[in-house]
mmCIF file of C-alpha atoms in Angstrom:
data_model
loop_
_atom_site.group_PDB
_atom_site.id
_atom_site.type_symbol
_atom_site.label_atom_id
_atom_site.label_comp_id
_atom_site.label_asym_id
_atom_site.label_seq_id
_atom_site.Cartn_x
_atom_site.Cartn_y
_atom_site.Cartn_z
ATOM 1 C CA MET A 1 21.463 -1.954 18.375
ATOM 2 C CA GLU A 2 23.950 0.503 20.010
ATOM 3 C CA ASN A 3 20.732 2.313 21.019
ATOM 4 C CA ILE A 4 18.948 -0.593 22.866
ATOM 5 C CA PHE A 5 22.535 -1.718 24.617
ATOM 6 C CA SER A 6 22.366 2.063 25.743
ATOM 7 C CA LEU A 7 19.043 1.612 27.341
ATOM 8 C CA MET A 8 19.736 -1.776 28.923
ATOM 9 C CA ALA A 9 22.793 -0.375 30.564
ATOM 10 C CA SER A 10 20.727 2.453 32.269
ATOM 11 C CA GLU A 11 19.506 1.681 35.773
ATOM 12 C CA GLU A 12 16.161 2.702 35.013
ATOM 13 C CA TYR A 13 15.533 0.162 32.332
ATOM 14 C CA LEU A 14 16.173 -2.458 35.289
ATOM 15 C CA SER A 15 12.336 -3.450 36.339
ATOM 16 C CA GLU A 16 10.057 -6.173 36.553
ATOM 17 C CA CYS A 17 7.943 -5.708 33.622
ATOM 18 C CA ARG A 18 8.482 -7.616 30.286
ATOM 19 C CA CYS A 19 10.629 -5.604 27.820
ATOM 20 C CA ILE A 20 9.792 -6.137 23.821
ATOM 21 C CA TRP A 21 12.242 -4.830 21.347
ATOM 22 C CA VAL A 22 9.987 -3.769 18.163
ATOM 23 C CA ASN A 23 12.017 -3.910 14.916
ATOM 24 C CA GLY A 24 10.045 -0.853 13.370
ATOM 25 C CA PRO A 25 7.379 1.271 14.961
ATOM 26 C CA VAL A 26 4.762 0.647 17.414
ATOM 27 C CA ILE A 27 1.343 1.859 16.260
ATOM 28 C CA VAL A 28 -0.953 2.659 19.544
ATOM 29 C CA GLY A 29 -4.814 2.238 18.274
ATOM 30 C CA ALA A 30 -6.303 -0.329 16.108
ATOM 31 C CA GLY A 31 -9.124 1.772 14.456
ATOM 32 C CA PRO A 32 -9.240 3.105 10.692
ATOM 33 C CA SER A 33 -6.094 5.438 11.320
ATOM 34 C CA GLY A 34 -4.048 2.830 12.978
ATOM 35 C CA LEU A 35 -4.988 -0.097 10.384
ATOM 36 C CA ALA A 36 -4.329 2.425 7.418
ATOM 37 C CA THR A 37 -0.851 3.277 8.807
ATOM 38 C CA ALA A 38 0.034 -0.473 9.353
ATOM 39 C CA ALA A 39 -1.138 -1.320 5.877
ATOM 40 C CA CYS A 40 1.040 1.448 4.267
ATOM 41 C CA LEU A 41 3.921 0.173 6.362
ATOM 42 C CA ARG A 42 3.351 -3.192 5.093
ATOM 43 C CA ASP A 43 3.404 -1.844 1.421
ATOM 44 C CA GLN A 44 6.870 -0.232 2.341
ATOM 45 C CA GLY A 45 8.364 -3.605 3.923
ATOM 46 C CA VAL A 46 8.562 -2.243 7.330
ATOM 47 C CA PRO A 47 7.696 -4.067 10.263
ATOM 48 C CA PHE A 48 5.501 -2.877 13.124
ATOM 49 C CA VAL A 49 3.438 -3.454 16.238
ATOM 50 C CA VAL A 50 -0.144 -2.405 16.778
ATOM 51 C CA VAL A 51 -1.400 -2.400 20.303
ATOM 52 C CA GLU A 52 -4.948 -1.863 21.365
ATOM 53 C CA ARG A 53 -6.751 -1.454 24.485
ATOM 54 C CA SER A 54 -10.031 -2.989 23.409
ATOM 55 C CA ASP A 55 -10.719 -6.744 22.164
ATOM 56 C CA CYS A 56 -11.258 -5.866 18.627
ATOM 57 C CA ILE A 57 -10.442 -3.624 15.590
ATOM 58 C CA ALA A 58 -12.358 -0.152 15.391
ATOM 59 C CA SER A 59 -13.801 -0.476 18.660
ATOM 60 C CA LEU A 60 -15.530 2.806 18.420
ATOM 61 C CA TRP A 61 -17.587 1.605 15.367
ATOM 62 C CA GLN A 62 -18.247 -2.011 17.011
ATOM 63 C CA LYS A 63 -18.993 -1.134 20.346
ATOM 64 C CA ARG A 64 -19.817 2.483 20.835
ATOM 65 C CA THR A 65 -22.229 3.649 17.854
ATOM 66 C CA TYR A 66 -25.987 3.132 17.443
ATOM 67 C CA ASP A 67 -27.665 0.443 14.939
ATOM 68 C CA ARG A 68 -29.033 2.780 12.181
ATOM 69 C CA LEU A 69 -25.642 4.338 11.791
ATOM 70 C CA LYS A 70 -24.320 4.665 7.962
ATOM 71 C CA LEU A 71 -21.309 6.574 6.820
ATOM 72 C CA HIS A 72 -22.324 10.513 6.184
ATOM 73 C CA LEU A 73 -19.801 10.473 3.281
ATOM 74 C CA PRO A 74 -19.907 8.841 -0.232
ATOM 75 C CA LYS A 75 -17.899 5.668 0.005
ATOM 76 C CA LYS A 76 -15.238 6.897 -1.984
ATOM 77 C CA PHE A 77 -14.019 9.523 0.591
ATOM 78 C CA CYS A 78 -13.892 7.154 3.480
ATOM 79 C CA GLN A 79 -12.095 4.115 1.825
ATOM 80 C CA LEU A 80 -8.625 3.653 3.303
ATOM 81 C CA PRO A 81 -5.442 3.379 1.354
ATOM 82 C CA LYS A 82 -4.533 0.589 -1.058
ATOM 83 C CA MET A 83 -7.829 -1.355 -0.852
ATOM 84 C CA PRO A 84 -11.313 0.351 -2.146
ATOM 85 C CA PHE A 85 -14.774 -0.549 -0.800
ATOM 86 C CA PRO A 86 -16.527 -3.458 -2.719
ATOM 87 C CA ASP A 87 -18.481 -2.529 -5.766
ATOM 88 C CA HIS A 88 -21.424 -3.948 -4.590
ATOM 89 C CA TYR A 89 -21.559 -1.764 -1.430
ATOM 90 C CA PRO A 90 -24.050 1.072 -1.637
ATOM 91 C CA GLU A 91 -23.074 4.709 -1.837
ATOM 92 C CA TYR A 92 -23.246 5.317 1.941
ATOM 93 C CA PRO A 93 -22.079 2.084 3.614
ATOM 94 C CA THR A 94 -23.876 0.728 6.667
ATOM 95 C CA LYS A 95 -22.376 0.311 10.144
ATOM 96 C CA ARG A 96 -22.220 -3.316 9.867
ATOM 97 C CA GLN A 97 -20.446 -3.040 6.207
ATOM 98 C CA PHE A 98 -17.982 -0.784 7.126
ATOM 99 C CA ILE A 99 -16.756 -3.048 10.021
ATOM 100 C CA ASP A 100 -16.774 -5.912 7.606
ATOM 101 C CA TYR A 101 -14.443 -3.617 5.234
ATOM 102 C CA LEU A 102 -12.115 -3.042 7.978
ATOM 103 C CA GLU A 103 -11.841 -6.566 9.185
ATOM 104 C CA SER A 104 -11.056 -7.586 5.363
ATOM 105 C CA TYR A 105 -8.902 -4.743 5.500
ATOM 106 C CA ALA A 106 -6.776 -6.075 8.586
ATOM 107 C CA SER A 107 -7.134 -9.822 7.213
ATOM 108 C CA HIS A 108 -5.590 -8.542 3.458
ATOM 109 C CA PHE A 109 -2.768 -6.528 5.141
ATOM 110 C CA LYS A 110 -1.922 -9.166 7.536
ATOM 111 C CA ILE A 111 -2.462 -6.689 10.342
ATOM 112 C CA LYS A 112 -2.759 -8.757 13.784
ATOM 113 C CA PRO A 113 -3.045 -6.028 16.895
ATOM 114 C CA GLU A 114 -1.955 -7.016 20.323
ATOM 115 C CA PHE A 115 -5.550 -6.747 21.747
ATOM 116 C CA ASN A 116 -6.581 -5.854 25.538
ATOM 117 C CA ASN A 117 -3.298 -4.258 25.575
ATOM 118 C CA SER A 118 -3.613 -0.642 27.033
ATOM 119 C CA VAL A 119 -0.933 1.904 26.913
ATOM 120 C CA GLU A 120 -0.270 3.431 30.197
ATOM 121 C CA SER A 121 2.461 5.808 29.159
ATOM 122 C CA ALA A 122 4.910 6.504 26.501
ATOM 123 C CA ARG A 123 7.777 8.616 26.654
ATOM 124 C CA PHE A 124 11.159 9.193 24.472
ATOM 125 C CA ASP A 125 14.703 8.328 26.160
ATOM 126 C CA GLU A 126 17.145 10.753 25.520
ATOM 127 C CA THR A 127 19.891 8.602 26.487
ATOM 128 C CA SER A 128 19.058 5.929 23.856
ATOM 129 C CA GLY A 129 17.300 7.768 21.435
ATOM 130 C CA LEU A 130 14.311 5.451 21.697
ATOM 131 C CA TRP A 131 10.526 5.382 22.387
ATOM 132 C CA ARG A 132 9.518 3.558 25.643
ATOM 133 C CA VAL A 133 5.984 2.528 25.719
ATOM 134 C CA ARG A 134 4.749 0.764 28.900
ATOM 135 C CA THR A 135 1.221 -1.134 28.639
ATOM 136 C CA THR A 136 -0.765 -3.560 30.580
ATOM 137 C CA SER A 137 -2.468 -6.683 29.386
ATOM 138 C CA ALA A 138 -4.348 -8.821 31.683
ATOM 139 C CA GLY A 139 -2.458 -7.427 34.695
ATOM 140 C CA GLU A 140 0.809 -7.830 33.202
ATOM 141 C CA GLU A 141 2.923 -5.050 32.696
ATOM 142 C CA MET A 142 4.927 -4.757 29.317
ATOM 143 C CA GLU A 143 7.130 -2.058 28.187
ATOM 144 C CA TYR A 144 7.745 -1.861 24.070
ATOM 145 C CA ILE A 145 11.206 -0.242 22.943
ATOM 146 C CA CYS A 146 11.194 0.993 19.518
ATOM 147 C CA ARG A 147 12.491 3.976 17.294
ATOM 148 C CA TRP A 148 9.237 5.362 16.082
ATOM 149 C CA LEU A 149 5.974 5.854 17.714
ATOM 150 C CA VAL A 150 2.827 6.220 15.582
ATOM 151 C CA VAL A 151 -0.088 7.843 17.931
ATOM 152 C CA ALA A 152 -3.378 6.575 16.026
ATOM 153 C CA THR A 153 -5.883 6.437 18.943
ATOM 154 C CA GLY A 154 -8.033 9.390 17.206
ATOM 155 C CA GLU A 155 -9.995 12.499 17.877
ATOM 156 C CA ASN A 156 -12.866 10.228 19.591
ATOM 157 C CA ALA A 157 -11.100 8.054 22.141
ATOM 158 C CA GLU A 158 -13.319 9.185 25.311
ATOM 159 C CA GLN A 159 -16.846 10.460 25.525
ATOM 160 C CA VAL A 160 -17.461 14.058 26.812
ATOM 161 C CA VAL A 161 -19.774 14.058 29.781
ATOM 162 C CA PRO A 162 -20.343 17.644 30.736
ATOM 163 C CA GLU A 163 -21.050 18.818 34.467
ATOM 164 C CA ILE A 164 -25.089 20.059 34.366
ATOM 165 C CA ASN A 165 -26.501 21.278 37.542
ATOM 166 C CA GLY A 166 -28.625 18.555 38.974
ATOM 167 C CA LEU A 167 -27.775 15.975 36.305
ATOM 168 C CA LYS A 168 -25.767 13.660 38.650
ATOM 169 C CA THR A 169 -27.359 14.573 41.965
ATOM 170 C CA GLU A 170 -31.115 15.130 41.766
ATOM 171 C CA PHE A 171 -32.294 13.490 38.325
ATOM 172 C CA ASN A 172 -33.594 10.089 39.092
ATOM 173 C CA GLY A 173 -34.217 8.892 35.221
ATOM 174 C CA GLU A 174 -32.056 7.107 33.087
ATOM 175 C CA VAL A 175 -28.993 9.147 31.621
ATOM 176 C CA ILE A 176 -26.706 7.689 28.606
ATOM 177 C CA HIS A 177 -23.958 9.090 26.471
ATOM 178 C CA ALA A 178 -24.709 8.719 22.520
ATOM 179 C CA CYS A 179 -21.637 6.144 22.393
ATOM 180 C CA GLU A 180 -24.253 3.806 24.863
ATOM 181 C CA TYR A 181 -27.349 4.294 22.748
ATOM 182 C CA LYS A 182 -28.133 1.555 20.351
ATOM 183 C CA SER A 183 -31.690 2.060 19.235
ATOM 184 C CA GLY A 184 -34.867 4.107 20.276
ATOM 185 C CA GLU A 185 -36.860 1.119 20.876
ATOM 186 C CA LYS A 186 -36.343 1.055 24.430
ATOM 187 C CA PHE A 187 -37.419 4.530 24.922
ATOM 188 C CA ARG A 188 -40.842 4.135 22.847
ATOM 189 C CA GLY A 189 -43.563 6.208 24.460
ATOM 190 C CA LYS A 190 -40.941 7.868 26.890
ATOM 191 C CA ARG A 191 -40.141 11.544 27.200
ATOM 192 C CA VAL A 192 -36.499 11.989 26.125
ATOM 193 C CA LEU A 193 -34.106 14.770 26.178
ATOM 194 C CA VAL A 194 -31.144 14.593 23.579
ATOM 195 C CA VAL A 195 -28.367 17.156 24.630
ATOM 196 C CA GLY A 196 -26.458 18.344 21.713
ATOM 197 C CA CYS A 197 -27.155 18.821 17.981
ATOM 198 C CA GLY A 198 -24.309 17.783 15.901
ATOM 199 C CA ASN A 199 -24.467 14.665 13.712
ATOM 200 C CA SER A 200 -25.003 12.447 16.630
ATOM 201 C CA GLY A 201 -27.491 14.388 18.218
ATOM 202 C CA MET A 202 -29.843 14.843 15.225
ATOM 203 C CA GLU A 203 -29.621 11.038 14.138
ATOM 204 C CA VAL A 204 -30.531 9.898 17.659
ATOM 205 C CA SER A 205 -33.348 12.248 17.673
ATOM 206 C CA LEU A 206 -34.578 11.075 14.362
ATOM 207 C CA ASP A 207 -34.339 7.480 15.694
ATOM 208 C CA LEU A 208 -36.413 8.323 19.029
ATOM 209 C CA ALA A 209 -38.884 9.802 17.064
ATOM 210 C CA ASN A 210 -39.127 7.013 14.368
ATOM 211 C CA HIS A 211 -39.706 4.739 17.606
ATOM 212 C CA ASN A 212 -42.337 7.102 18.736
ATOM 213 C CA ALA A 213 -40.373 8.661 21.791
ATOM 214 C CA ILE A 214 -41.472 12.026 22.761
ATOM 215 C CA THR A 215 -38.383 13.601 21.753
ATOM 216 C CA SER A 216 -36.687 17.080 22.650
ATOM 217 C CA MET A 217 -33.345 18.296 21.539
ATOM 218 C CA VAL A 218 -30.994 21.022 23.185
ATOM 219 C CA VAL A 219 -29.700 23.440 20.953
ATOM 220 C CA ARG A 220 -27.412 25.858 22.721
ATOM 221 C CA SER A 221 -25.627 27.643 19.805
ATOM 222 C CA SER A 222 -25.621 28.033 16.224
ATOM 223 C CA VAL A 223 -25.151 25.019 13.781
ATOM 224 C CA HIS A 224 -24.959 24.450 9.987
ATOM 225 C CA VAL A 225 -27.267 21.950 9.105
ATOM 226 C CA LEU A 226 -26.887 20.767 4.954
ATOM 227 C CA PRO A 227 -28.641 18.297 3.141
ATOM 228 C CA ARG A 228 -26.644 15.239 2.592
ATOM 229 C CA GLU A 229 -27.286 15.399 -0.908
ATOM 230 C CA VAL A 230 -28.408 17.982 -3.583
ATOM 231 C CA MET A 231 -30.056 16.835 -6.580
ATOM 232 C CA GLY A 232 -28.594 13.217 -6.105
ATOM 233 C CA LYS A 233 -25.336 14.740 -5.586
ATOM 234 C CA SER A 234 -23.157 14.353 -2.445
ATOM 235 C CA THR A 235 -22.701 17.953 -0.876
ATOM 236 C CA PHE A 236 -19.678 17.301 0.657
ATOM 237 C CA GLY A 237 -18.262 16.055 -2.641
ATOM 238 C CA ILE A 238 -19.947 19.418 -4.538
ATOM 239 C CA SER A 239 -17.948 21.336 -1.871
ATOM 240 C CA VAL A 240 -14.690 19.463 -2.731
ATOM 241 C CA MET A 241 -14.981 19.935 -6.124
ATOM 242 C CA LEU A 242 -15.652 23.372 -5.772
ATOM 243 C CA MET A 243 -12.894 24.193 -3.618
ATOM 244 C CA LYS A 244 -10.504 23.023 -6.361
ATOM 245 C CA TRP A 245 -11.569 26.029 -8.465
ATOM 246 C CA LEU A 246 -13.374 28.612 -6.128
ATOM 247 C CA PRO A 247 -12.171 30.677 -2.965
ATOM 248 C CA LEU A 248 -13.317 29.369 0.323
ATOM 249 C CA TRP A 249 -15.861 31.921 1.031
ATOM 250 C CA LEU A 250 -17.378 31.773 -2.325
ATOM 251 C CA VAL A 251 -17.953 28.097 -1.866
ATOM 252 C CA ASP A 252 -19.453 28.743 1.442
ATOM 253 C CA LYS A 253 -22.016 31.183 -0.210
ATOM 254 C CA LEU A 254 -23.049 28.915 -2.943
ATOM 255 C CA ILE A 255 -23.202 25.675 -0.617
ATOM 256 C CA LEU A 256 -25.469 27.628 1.818
ATOM 257 C CA LEU A 257 -27.552 29.070 -1.133
ATOM 258 C CA LEU A 258 -28.004 25.310 -2.387
ATOM 259 C CA SER A 259 -29.004 24.249 1.229
ATOM 260 C CA TRP A 260 -31.422 27.044 1.545
ATOM 261 C CA LEU A 261 -33.161 26.148 -1.767
ATOM 262 C CA VAL A 262 -33.447 22.485 -0.668
ATOM 263 C CA LEU A 263 -34.115 22.808 3.214
ATOM 264 C CA GLY A 264 -35.570 26.352 3.349
ATOM 265 C CA SER A 265 -34.922 28.851 6.123
ATOM 266 C CA LEU A 266 -34.540 26.958 9.382
ATOM 267 C CA SER A 267 -34.351 30.047 11.820
ATOM 268 C CA ASN A 268 -38.016 29.604 12.374
ATOM 269 C CA TYR A 269 -37.376 26.013 14.003
ATOM 270 C CA GLY A 270 -34.796 27.398 16.410
ATOM 271 C CA LEU A 271 -31.927 26.475 14.185
ATOM 272 C CA LYS A 272 -29.382 29.529 13.552
ATOM 273 C CA ARG A 273 -26.584 29.256 11.567
ATOM 274 C CA PRO A 274 -23.130 30.552 12.570
ATOM 275 C CA ASN A 275 -21.668 33.903 11.072
ATOM 276 C CA ILE A 276 -19.092 32.025 8.841
ATOM 277 C CA GLY A 277 -19.362 29.368 6.582
ATOM 278 C CA PRO A 278 -19.574 25.704 7.029
ATOM 279 C CA MET A 279 -16.451 24.666 4.907
ATOM 280 C CA GLU A 280 -14.632 27.553 6.748
ATOM 281 C CA LEU A 281 -16.009 26.692 10.269
ATOM 282 C CA LYS A 282 -14.819 23.177 9.673
ATOM 283 C CA ILE A 283 -11.331 24.278 9.026
ATOM 284 C CA LYS A 284 -11.005 26.555 11.545
ATOM 285 C CA THR A 285 -12.284 24.692 14.370
ATOM 286 C CA GLY A 286 -12.810 21.278 13.100
ATOM 287 C CA LYS A 287 -16.632 21.518 13.718
ATOM 288 C CA THR A 288 -18.596 19.588 11.143
ATOM 289 C CA PRO A 289 -21.765 20.658 9.545
ATOM 290 C CA VAL A 290 -24.897 18.598 10.254
ATOM 291 C CA LEU A 291 -25.540 16.476 6.936
ATOM 292 C CA ASP A 292 -29.387 15.968 7.436
ATOM 293 C CA ILE A 293 -30.865 12.480 6.961
ATOM 294 C CA GLY A 294 -34.201 13.122 7.990
ATOM 295 C CA ALA A 295 -34.223 15.035 11.184
ATOM 296 C CA LEU A 296 -35.280 18.238 9.775
ATOM 297 C CA GLU A 297 -38.639 16.657 8.654
ATOM 298 C CA LYS A 298 -39.419 15.609 12.460
ATOM 299 C CA ILE A 299 -38.348 18.952 13.629
ATOM 300 C CA LYS A 300 -40.399 20.731 11.192
ATOM 301 C CA SER A 301 -43.627 18.228 11.782
ATOM 302 C CA GLY A 302 -42.955 18.796 15.788
ATOM 303 C CA ASP A 303 -42.017 15.247 16.240
ATOM 304 C CA VAL A 304 -38.567 16.549 17.608
ATOM 305 C CA GLU A 305 -38.979 19.963 19.840
ATOM 306 C CA ILE A 306 -35.942 22.241 19.746
ATOM 307 C CA VAL A 307 -35.203 23.669 23.138
ATOM 308 C CA PRO A 308 -32.753 26.272 24.345
ATOM 309 C CA ALA A 309 -29.794 25.439 26.966
ATOM 310 C CA ILE A 310 -30.303 23.766 30.088
ATOM 311 C CA LYS A 311 -30.563 25.708 33.371
ATOM 312 C CA ARG A 312 -30.833 22.761 35.882
ATOM 313 C CA PHE A 313 -32.169 18.972 36.279
ATOM 314 C CA SER A 314 -34.486 18.181 39.182
ATOM 315 C CA ARG A 315 -35.990 14.520 40.106
ATOM 316 C CA SER A 316 -38.515 14.502 37.002
ATOM 317 C CA HIS A 317 -37.886 17.365 34.932
ATOM 318 C CA VAL A 318 -35.464 19.888 33.354
ATOM 319 C CA GLU A 319 -35.361 23.745 33.672
ATOM 320 C CA LEU A 320 -34.354 25.478 30.652
ATOM 321 C CA VAL A 321 -32.783 28.934 30.363
ATOM 322 C CA ASP A 322 -35.847 30.585 29.141
ATOM 323 C CA GLY A 323 -37.963 29.473 32.142
ATOM 324 C CA GLN A 324 -39.713 26.531 30.621
ATOM 325 C CA LYS A 325 -39.990 23.111 32.542
ATOM 326 C CA LEU A 326 -40.189 19.806 30.734
ATOM 327 C CA ASP A 327 -41.060 16.314 32.236
ATOM 328 C CA ILE A 328 -38.690 13.977 31.047
ATOM 329 C CA ASP A 329 -37.827 10.115 31.435
ATOM 330 C CA ALA A 330 -34.275 9.808 30.175
ATOM 331 C CA VAL A 331 -31.361 12.057 28.687
ATOM 332 C CA VAL A 332 -28.946 11.166 26.069
ATOM 333 C CA LEU A 333 -26.042 12.818 25.963
ATOM 334 C CA ALA A 334 -24.627 13.730 22.307
ATOM 335 C CA THR A 335 -22.096 15.844 23.808
ATOM 336 C CA GLY A 336 -19.087 14.413 21.790
ATOM 337 C CA TYR A 337 -15.776 12.795 22.178
ATOM 338 C CA ARG A 338 -12.158 13.917 22.923
ATOM 339 C CA SER A 339 -8.806 12.955 22.492
ATOM 340 C CA ASN A 340 -7.149 10.922 25.318
ATOM 341 C CA VAL A 341 -3.414 11.443 24.328
ATOM 342 C CA PRO A 342 -2.604 13.664 27.167
ATOM 343 C CA SER A 343 -3.222 11.098 29.745
ATOM 344 C CA TRP A 344 -0.485 8.805 28.574
ATOM 345 C CA LEU A 345 1.763 10.759 26.064
ATOM 346 C CA HIS A 346 4.517 12.142 28.192
ATOM 347 C CA GLU A 347 5.485 14.907 25.458
ATOM 348 C CA CYS A 348 4.513 18.647 25.021
ATOM 349 C CA GLU A 349 6.101 19.650 21.914
ATOM 350 C CA PHE A 350 4.150 17.925 19.331
ATOM 351 C CA PHE A 351 0.729 17.523 21.104
ATOM 352 C CA SER A 352 -1.114 20.332 22.816
ATOM 353 C CA LYS A 353 -2.868 19.919 26.071
ATOM 354 C CA ASN A 354 -6.417 19.174 24.171
ATOM 355 C CA GLY A 355 -4.551 15.973 22.837
ATOM 356 C CA PHE A 356 -4.261 17.349 19.062
ATOM 357 C CA PRO A 357 -1.245 18.390 17.325
ATOM 358 C CA LYS A 358 -0.301 21.801 17.609
ATOM 359 C CA SER A 359 0.854 22.044 14.069
ATOM 360 C CA PRO A 360 -2.129 22.764 11.452
ATOM 361 C CA PHE A 361 -2.890 20.652 8.604
ATOM 362 C CA PRO A 362 -1.176 19.652 6.529
ATOM 363 C CA ASN A 363 1.871 19.163 9.173
ATOM 364 C CA ALA A 364 -0.147 17.554 11.675
ATOM 365 C CA TRP A 365 1.553 14.064 11.177
ATOM 366 C CA LYS A 366 5.097 14.438 11.942
ATOM 367 C CA GLY A 367 6.793 15.460 15.099
ATOM 368 C CA LYS A 368 10.228 15.069 16.369
ATOM 369 C CA SER A 369 12.288 12.058 17.472
ATOM 370 C CA GLY A 370 10.279 9.287 15.699
ATOM 371 C CA LEU A 371 6.577 10.710 16.824
ATOM 372 C CA TYR A 372 4.000 10.446 14.360
ATOM 373 C CA ALA A 373 0.334 11.401 14.567
ATOM 374 C CA ALA A 374 -2.470 9.527 12.311
ATOM 375 C CA GLY A 375 -6.134 10.592 12.107
ATOM 376 C CA PHE A 376 -6.013 13.982 14.160
ATOM 377 C CA THR A 377 -6.738 16.416 11.120
ATOM 378 C CA ARG A 378 -10.073 16.771 11.681
ATOM 379 C CA LYS A 379 -10.671 15.795 7.975
ATOM 380 C CA GLY A 380 -12.071 12.461 8.464
ATOM 381 C CA LEU A 381 -11.201 9.173 7.320
ATOM 382 C CA ALA A 382 -9.597 11.056 4.162
ATOM 383 C CA GLY A 383 -7.233 12.880 6.207
ATOM 384 C CA ALA A 384 -6.350 9.861 8.225
ATOM 385 C CA SER A 385 -5.615 7.850 5.120
ATOM 386 C CA ALA A 386 -3.423 10.872 3.811
ATOM 387 C CA ASP A 387 -1.634 10.719 7.156
ATOM 388 C CA ALA A 388 -1.082 7.142 7.119
ATOM 389 C CA VAL A 389 0.351 7.284 3.723
ATOM 390 C CA ASN A 390 2.803 10.227 4.805
ATOM 391 C CA ILE A 391 4.028 8.553 7.937
ATOM 392 C CA ALA A 392 4.512 5.221 5.855
ATOM 393 C CA GLN A 393 6.813 6.961 3.392
ATOM 394 C CA ASP A 394 8.733 8.653 5.769
ATOM 395 C CA ILE A 395 9.512 5.869 7.752
ATOM 396 C CA GLY A 396 10.015 3.641 4.856
ATOM 397 C CA ASN A 397 12.646 6.150 3.330
ATOM 398 C CA VAL A 398 14.621 5.614 6.391
ATOM 399 C CA TRP A 399 14.323 1.923 6.758
ATOM 400 C CA ARG A 400 15.254 1.453 3.242
ATOM 401 C CA GLU A 401 18.244 3.614 3.793
ATOM 402 C CA GLU A 402 19.669 1.789 6.741
ATOM 403 C CA THR A 403 18.687 -1.511 5.124
ATOM 404 C CA GLU A 404 20.974 -0.732 2.262
ATOM 405 C CA ARG A 405 23.903 0.504 4.506
ATOM 406 C CA GLN A 406 23.746 -2.890 6.446
ATOM 407 C CA LYS A 407 23.945 -4.716 3.019
ATOM 408 C CA MET A 408 26.851 -2.691 1.998
ATOM 409 C CA ARG A 409 28.599 -3.640 5.262
ATOM 410 C CA ARG A 410 27.857 -7.043 4.965
ATOM 411 C CA ASN A 411 29.563 -7.086 1.411
ATOM 412 C CA VAL A 412 32.570 -4.884 2.124
ATOM 413 C CA GLY A 413 33.383 -7.569 5.177
ATOM 414 C CA HIS A 414 32.518 -10.693 2.635
ATOM 415 C CA ARG A 415 34.888 -9.166 0.189
ATOM 416 C CA ARG A 416 37.747 -8.316 2.562
ATOM 417 C CA CYS A 417 37.283 -12.063 3.831
ATOM 418 C CA ILE A 418 38.042 -13.446 0.435
ATOM 419 C CA SER A 419 40.979 -11.094 -0.481
ATOM 420 C CA VAL A 420 42.936 -11.922 2.927
ATOM 421 C CA ALA A 421 42.382 -15.654 2.063
#
């Protein structure tokens, strides 16, 4: 309490916004990372507040994903701490099933985020030793005061829209980001260019082809495409198992061999592999290999055409770097996402300019002065869950120590009163 009194005494504290003292951490973000952290804190007996800019939990999944989406990894690698998926769920849950799971998770652990509450800034007050988190909700400004701040806004908070010559100024067709894409039904019979060849680009291209759109996909650089399963076993699961016993380079060699046996050579179709293996690339850069669920069949049959990088757009067509010109009606930008942390967190020691912690895994979850990060490991839901467990245990240890000290003070004071009487 001394800290909060110190803050209240400062001139800067005197403002028109409503101030709220949080007797525990503030968690920014109600996606899977924020929910997992909140659940683990609940298990530790630590109070918390979750603030979320959207009007629902897991807004990325609920509002910015396409209809046919399923988890790309088996459910055992995607469940959050302390609550597995229901037994009747399939190995690869659908988008709707995953959202239902997250809503049940929040209900089970009594997690009630402060929705429509957008964080404008967060900074550590050196004088008081407390975090000051300013938010806006329905035009009202608020400031949360807390000892601990958990950043759980994730790796995919904001869409990335590249600057491409002529796209905004000359092209007169429809342009959407993959986060706005729902189904290929509206593009039936149209000529659609998909920019990007990651998991989203591949799956959007597959969906467009299934809806009889004339689909082209831009592949600018090398990409690892792996089968989702090999002989009924998850390729990712096989990789995880092999990495327990074998060096990384050998695991990559074996995975690429299995991939070649299942998919064959892909270079003839315009898909070239990087010089380093898929698991090493993931660890070093965070770039996830594509897990094929049918797009390659469409590429091999010609239903999805692979094209090189873009030179420029004009009114109704695109010119490619190899001189080709394609007539197109619409563009889907499967160009990824980025962290938005630098836009609101006033801190430069823990987070880098790209919005990710500077420390590599497994030390990317804890900073200084009570600052934590959940879900920035580039290791998917399993990485976010590991962060949540670590964060809750770390805060929980301090919480219990301080609670014990307060109990001891009360007991000592009580005994003194008895002895005086």
